[in-house]
Amino acid sequence: TFIILESKTENELNIYSGRKSYLIEPLINEFEKNKKVKVNVITGKSDEFIEKLKIEKNNPQADILLTTDIARLSRAKENNLFEKVNSEILKKNIPKKYISNDEDWFGLSVRARPIIYSKERVNINELKNYEQLAEKKWKNRICMRSSNNVYNQSLISYMILNLGEKKTEEWIENLVKNFAKKPYGGDRDQIRAIAHGQCDVTVANTYYLANMLNSKNKKDKESAKKVSIFWPNQTTFGTHINLSGAGIIKGSKNYKNALAFLEFLSSKKAQEIYSKNIHEYSIRNDVKPSETISKFGKFYADDSKLEEIGKKIKIAIYFASKHNWR
Ligand code: FE
């Protein structure tokens, strides 16, 4: 019986996923096919998994935490949840700027957060950079989702890194004055609000727009056609980008399988699934963006090491609340 137990555990992999199951299912199917490992996934809210793993510390029930956004990867790391991983394959497939300094979390896809604007009411020549959205000319013309969400927390951190704290505070203060309405809903809701004429400009992740453009929902498709993407800060520090990523949990009982899965996620095959199914950018140079994403054009992305953004999240949250970005 000892042997049976042993072999059973060897063929398992348990994942806590902050990413929805339809996003990761094709990846897991592909992995199971080649590796003959039984993958168990629990999907839910990333922050709740982080709390769960803190409690499970001496007996973790998952081998991998799969999540989006530097803010969350950093939070998991700060809580000492990730195991250092030594993998030549991961280091070969993933650029250094997408890996934590301690090599305990790994970026698996890239998302960009540019300006999205109304084709009807905004002339592209009016747009320049994120800073400029705080100017008076945009009064009552900007929709932004809440700063409770990590996406805007990371955006503010990026501003702090590139502009410094004082200028970023001023930026938030004036940007909030330009909001057309109280922050409500997700990135897609901001795009819908532009389409409905409630505001002219927002900042949102590209895959949301790509998903709306390919949506079976006619209204969403129509809304998406009314907006366009502007790549900000092309002559300065580059457009803000973020990551989805993962780390192996300290004390993982299926370490070998966990490592094999991470390595698989960085492979060309898996990265093609990310780009085609989820409309995110690949971490690899040899994988092209989806057709829809390609149409958004090439852009210059912020080149700083993304882990640095994670280190500014706390102060970003403080600035947002201080200046009433709800
Ligand atoms: Fe998202």
XYZ file of C-alpha atoms and ligand atoms in Angstrom:
327
model
C 0.000 0.000 0.000
C 2.918 2.308 0.657
C 3.918 2.072 -2.983
C 0.402 2.746 -4.208
C 0.123 5.871 -2.073
C 3.477 7.047 -3.275
C 2.627 6.661 -6.940
C -0.740 8.322 -6.426
C 0.753 11.476 -4.974
C 3.388 11.548 -7.659
C 0.776 11.905 -10.334
C -1.119 14.799 -8.860
C -0.903 18.521 -9.049
C -3.063 20.932 -7.074
C -3.568 24.477 -8.244
C -5.174 27.488 -6.631
C -6.155 29.657 -9.544
C -7.178 33.289 -9.454
C -7.753 32.900 -13.165
C -11.111 31.668 -14.372
C -11.383 28.005 -15.323
C -12.263 28.608 -18.994
C -8.970 30.477 -19.331
C -6.806 27.727 -17.898
C -8.732 24.640 -18.960
C -7.156 24.372 -22.436
C -3.720 24.714 -20.851
C -4.410 22.006 -18.300
C -5.877 19.639 -20.894
C -2.758 19.994 -22.987
C -0.516 19.391 -19.967
C -2.455 16.338 -18.747
C -2.302 14.823 -22.211
C 1.492 14.840 -22.319
C 2.412 14.346 -18.690
C -0.209 11.921 -17.367
C -0.584 14.017 -14.258
C -3.987 14.524 -12.677
C -4.437 18.252 -12.247
C -6.890 19.517 -9.634
C -7.839 23.168 -9.893
C -9.728 25.310 -7.441
C -10.645 28.688 -8.891
C -11.489 31.730 -6.829
C -10.272 35.133 -5.703
C -6.494 35.456 -5.551
C -6.487 37.421 -2.323
C -8.600 34.751 -0.645
C -6.142 32.067 -1.774
C -3.314 34.099 -0.277
C -5.164 34.198 3.064
C -5.911 30.469 2.796
C -2.278 29.637 2.117
C -1.163 31.715 5.087
C -3.351 29.531 7.301
C -2.253 26.314 5.568
C 1.397 27.237 5.922
C 2.602 23.962 7.463
C 0.383 21.809 5.309
C -0.352 23.593 2.006
C -3.226 22.119 0.016
C -1.952 23.531 -3.265
C 1.308 23.259 -5.171
C 0.888 26.325 -7.341
C -0.743 29.725 -7.026
C -1.741 31.023 -10.436
C -2.759 34.652 -10.464
C -2.812 37.951 -12.309
C -1.108 41.227 -11.533
C 2.223 42.092 -9.986
C 0.382 43.440 -6.944
C -0.884 39.961 -6.086
C 2.325 38.133 -6.929
C 4.130 40.569 -4.640
C 1.561 40.096 -1.886
C 2.025 36.317 -1.998
C 5.776 36.760 -1.946
C 5.680 39.189 0.982
C 3.803 36.541 2.904
C 6.612 34.132 2.176
C 4.368 31.703 0.299
C 6.601 30.990 -2.692
C 9.452 28.537 -3.009
C 12.614 29.514 -4.840
C 12.771 27.649 -8.136
C 15.921 26.755 -9.988
C 14.991 26.030 -13.569
C 17.105 26.610 -16.633
C 14.019 26.153 -18.797
C 12.089 28.927 -17.045
C 15.114 31.221 -17.166
C 15.537 30.518 -20.856
C 11.870 31.022 -21.766
C 11.004 34.009 -19.580
C 12.824 37.354 -19.783
C 14.489 38.397 -16.553
C 12.310 41.471 -16.111
C 9.283 39.191 -15.770
C 10.830 37.063 -12.996
C 11.176 38.049 -9.324
C 14.705 38.749 -8.092
C 14.543 35.711 -5.822
C 13.282 33.541 -8.688
C 10.208 32.508 -6.767
C 7.503 33.826 -9.081
C 7.375 33.850 -12.866
C 5.474 35.995 -15.324
C 3.471 33.862 -17.759
C 1.700 36.466 -19.879
C 1.837 40.196 -20.416
C -1.080 42.621 -20.434
C -0.954 46.258 -21.459
C -3.040 49.059 -19.933
C -3.225 51.871 -22.496
C -5.633 54.762 -22.919
C -8.919 53.883 -24.636
C -10.907 56.720 -26.178
C -14.101 57.567 -28.029
C -13.555 57.636 -31.778
C -16.408 60.155 -32.104
C -15.454 62.687 -29.467
C -11.680 62.502 -29.142
C -9.128 63.426 -31.761
C -6.082 61.188 -31.421
C -3.857 64.282 -31.593
C -5.318 65.418 -28.277
C -3.724 62.434 -26.543
C -0.161 62.161 -25.359
C 0.399 60.384 -22.051
C -1.174 59.324 -18.746
C 0.009 62.543 -17.040
C -2.026 64.664 -19.413
C -5.315 63.029 -18.352
C -5.089 65.245 -15.237
C -5.356 68.429 -17.314
C -8.479 70.598 -17.034
C -9.527 69.941 -20.645
C -10.578 66.423 -19.616
C -12.977 67.599 -16.907
C -16.053 65.312 -16.769
C -14.670 63.269 -19.637
C -12.841 60.443 -17.858
C -14.186 57.101 -16.634
C -12.006 55.018 -14.351
C -12.670 51.876 -12.387
C -12.143 51.908 -8.634
C -8.703 52.148 -7.077
C -9.722 49.175 -4.940
C -8.799 47.110 -7.933
C -5.187 45.993 -8.306
C -5.010 47.103 -11.947
C -5.179 50.769 -11.028
C -3.042 50.234 -7.944
C -0.321 48.908 -10.237
C -0.885 51.808 -12.638
C -0.337 54.270 -9.786
C 2.801 52.358 -8.699
C 4.112 52.636 -12.240
C 3.508 56.403 -12.089
C 5.355 56.619 -8.761
C 8.313 54.719 -10.207
C 8.514 56.949 -13.257
C 7.390 60.366 -11.971
C 8.168 60.238 -8.272
C 5.752 60.459 -5.358
C 5.041 64.194 -5.396
C 4.071 64.403 -9.067
C 2.026 61.212 -8.824
C 0.027 62.599 -5.914
C -0.712 65.746 -7.893
C -1.644 63.598 -10.850
C -4.171 61.574 -8.842
C -5.617 64.693 -7.243
C -6.337 66.324 -10.612
C -7.262 63.136 -12.445
C -10.014 62.403 -9.922
C -11.415 65.916 -10.505
C -11.877 64.950 -14.158
C -13.966 61.836 -13.480
C -17.325 61.983 -15.254
C -18.881 59.675 -12.649
C -18.072 57.732 -9.516
C -15.854 54.712 -10.262
C -18.086 51.756 -10.953
C -17.595 48.316 -12.486
C -14.690 46.716 -14.301
C -12.602 47.636 -17.339
C -15.357 46.545 -19.728
C -17.861 48.823 -17.976
C -15.611 51.818 -18.612
C -15.492 50.967 -22.325
C -19.293 50.574 -22.351
C -19.642 53.963 -20.607
C -17.617 55.608 -23.386
C -19.775 53.921 -26.020
C -22.895 55.215 -24.255
C -21.542 58.759 -24.191
C -21.034 59.011 -20.433
C -17.353 59.843 -20.842
C -14.687 60.042 -23.560
C -11.565 58.387 -22.193
C -10.509 55.540 -19.897
C -7.514 53.378 -19.101
C -8.115 49.648 -19.533
C -6.397 46.361 -20.292
C -6.244 45.461 -23.972
C -7.601 41.916 -23.646
C -10.959 43.287 -22.444
C -11.358 45.284 -25.624
C -10.206 42.289 -27.696
C -12.753 40.059 -25.955
C -15.529 42.590 -26.556
C -14.607 42.870 -30.229
C -14.919 39.079 -30.493
C -17.960 38.842 -28.242
C -21.189 37.031 -29.115
C -22.958 39.811 -27.257
C -23.972 42.261 -30.000
C -24.159 45.270 -27.696
C -20.634 44.686 -26.404
C -19.325 44.249 -29.915
C -20.942 47.536 -30.981
C -19.579 49.310 -27.903
C -16.074 48.052 -28.597
C -16.220 49.363 -32.168
C -16.854 52.881 -30.902
C -13.514 53.128 -29.126
C -9.884 52.966 -30.091
C -6.556 52.383 -28.360
C -3.936 55.047 -27.782
C -0.468 53.972 -26.651
C 0.631 56.572 -24.089
C 4.132 57.655 -23.084
C 5.815 56.390 -26.241
C 8.521 59.046 -26.154
C 9.079 58.804 -22.388
C 8.883 55.756 -20.140
C 6.559 53.542 -22.182
C 3.013 52.254 -21.705
C 2.204 50.511 -18.428
C 2.239 46.725 -18.660
C 1.514 44.045 -16.120
C 1.759 40.268 -15.814
C -0.135 37.179 -14.991
C 2.108 34.691 -13.285
C 2.598 31.882 -10.836
C 4.815 30.510 -8.121
C 5.322 27.147 -6.455
C 4.012 27.056 -2.890
C 6.506 26.501 -0.086
C 6.107 22.956 1.188
C 4.469 21.784 -2.044
C 3.882 18.033 -1.922
C 4.108 17.644 -5.694
C 7.059 19.852 -6.404
C 8.229 17.962 -9.503
C 4.808 18.195 -11.131
C 4.483 21.833 -10.147
C 7.792 22.636 -11.784
C 6.893 20.648 -14.888
C 3.629 22.613 -15.142
C 5.322 26.002 -14.821
C 7.858 24.984 -17.443
C 5.045 23.825 -19.690
C 3.245 27.171 -19.276
C 6.353 28.932 -20.547
C 6.587 26.672 -23.613
C 5.727 27.847 -27.109
C 2.690 25.582 -27.255
C 1.182 26.933 -24.019
C 2.061 30.514 -24.874
C 0.184 30.189 -28.157
C -2.903 29.235 -26.147
C -2.479 32.315 -23.949
C -2.238 34.564 -26.948
C -5.029 32.976 -29.011
C -7.590 32.191 -26.300
C -7.017 34.932 -23.764
C -5.716 37.762 -26.004
C -2.739 38.454 -23.773
C 0.777 39.135 -24.991
C 3.257 36.309 -24.823
C 6.347 36.455 -22.647
C 8.137 34.874 -25.599
C 9.371 36.662 -28.696
C 8.542 33.710 -30.930
C 4.807 33.802 -30.176
C 2.699 36.351 -32.038
C -0.250 38.226 -30.503
C -3.767 37.208 -31.560
C -5.173 38.695 -34.753
C -7.325 41.197 -32.850
C -4.468 42.263 -30.593
C -2.118 42.622 -33.581
C -4.500 45.212 -35.013
C -3.945 47.379 -31.931
C -0.430 47.941 -33.245
C 3.061 47.774 -31.846
C 4.012 49.871 -28.845
C 6.849 50.712 -26.543
C 6.259 49.169 -23.108
C 7.599 50.301 -19.765
C 10.929 48.559 -19.507
C 11.441 48.628 -15.752
C 11.674 45.398 -13.818
C 8.054 44.644 -13.022
C 8.776 43.521 -9.468
C 9.531 47.163 -8.629
C 5.880 48.016 -9.259
C 4.865 45.537 -6.563
C 7.024 47.324 -4.023
C 5.096 50.590 -4.447
C 1.586 49.142 -4.107
C 1.064 50.119 -0.469
C 1.909 53.739 -1.077
C -0.189 53.689 -4.270
C -3.224 52.569 -2.261
C -2.531 55.275 0.309
C -2.318 58.024 -2.328
C -5.521 56.860 -4.004
C -7.537 56.940 -0.808
C -5.969 60.236 0.324
C -7.121 61.909 -2.873
C -10.535 60.280 -3.036
C -10.058 57.910 -5.923
C -12.714 55.552 -4.625
Fe -8.649 41.164 -15.909
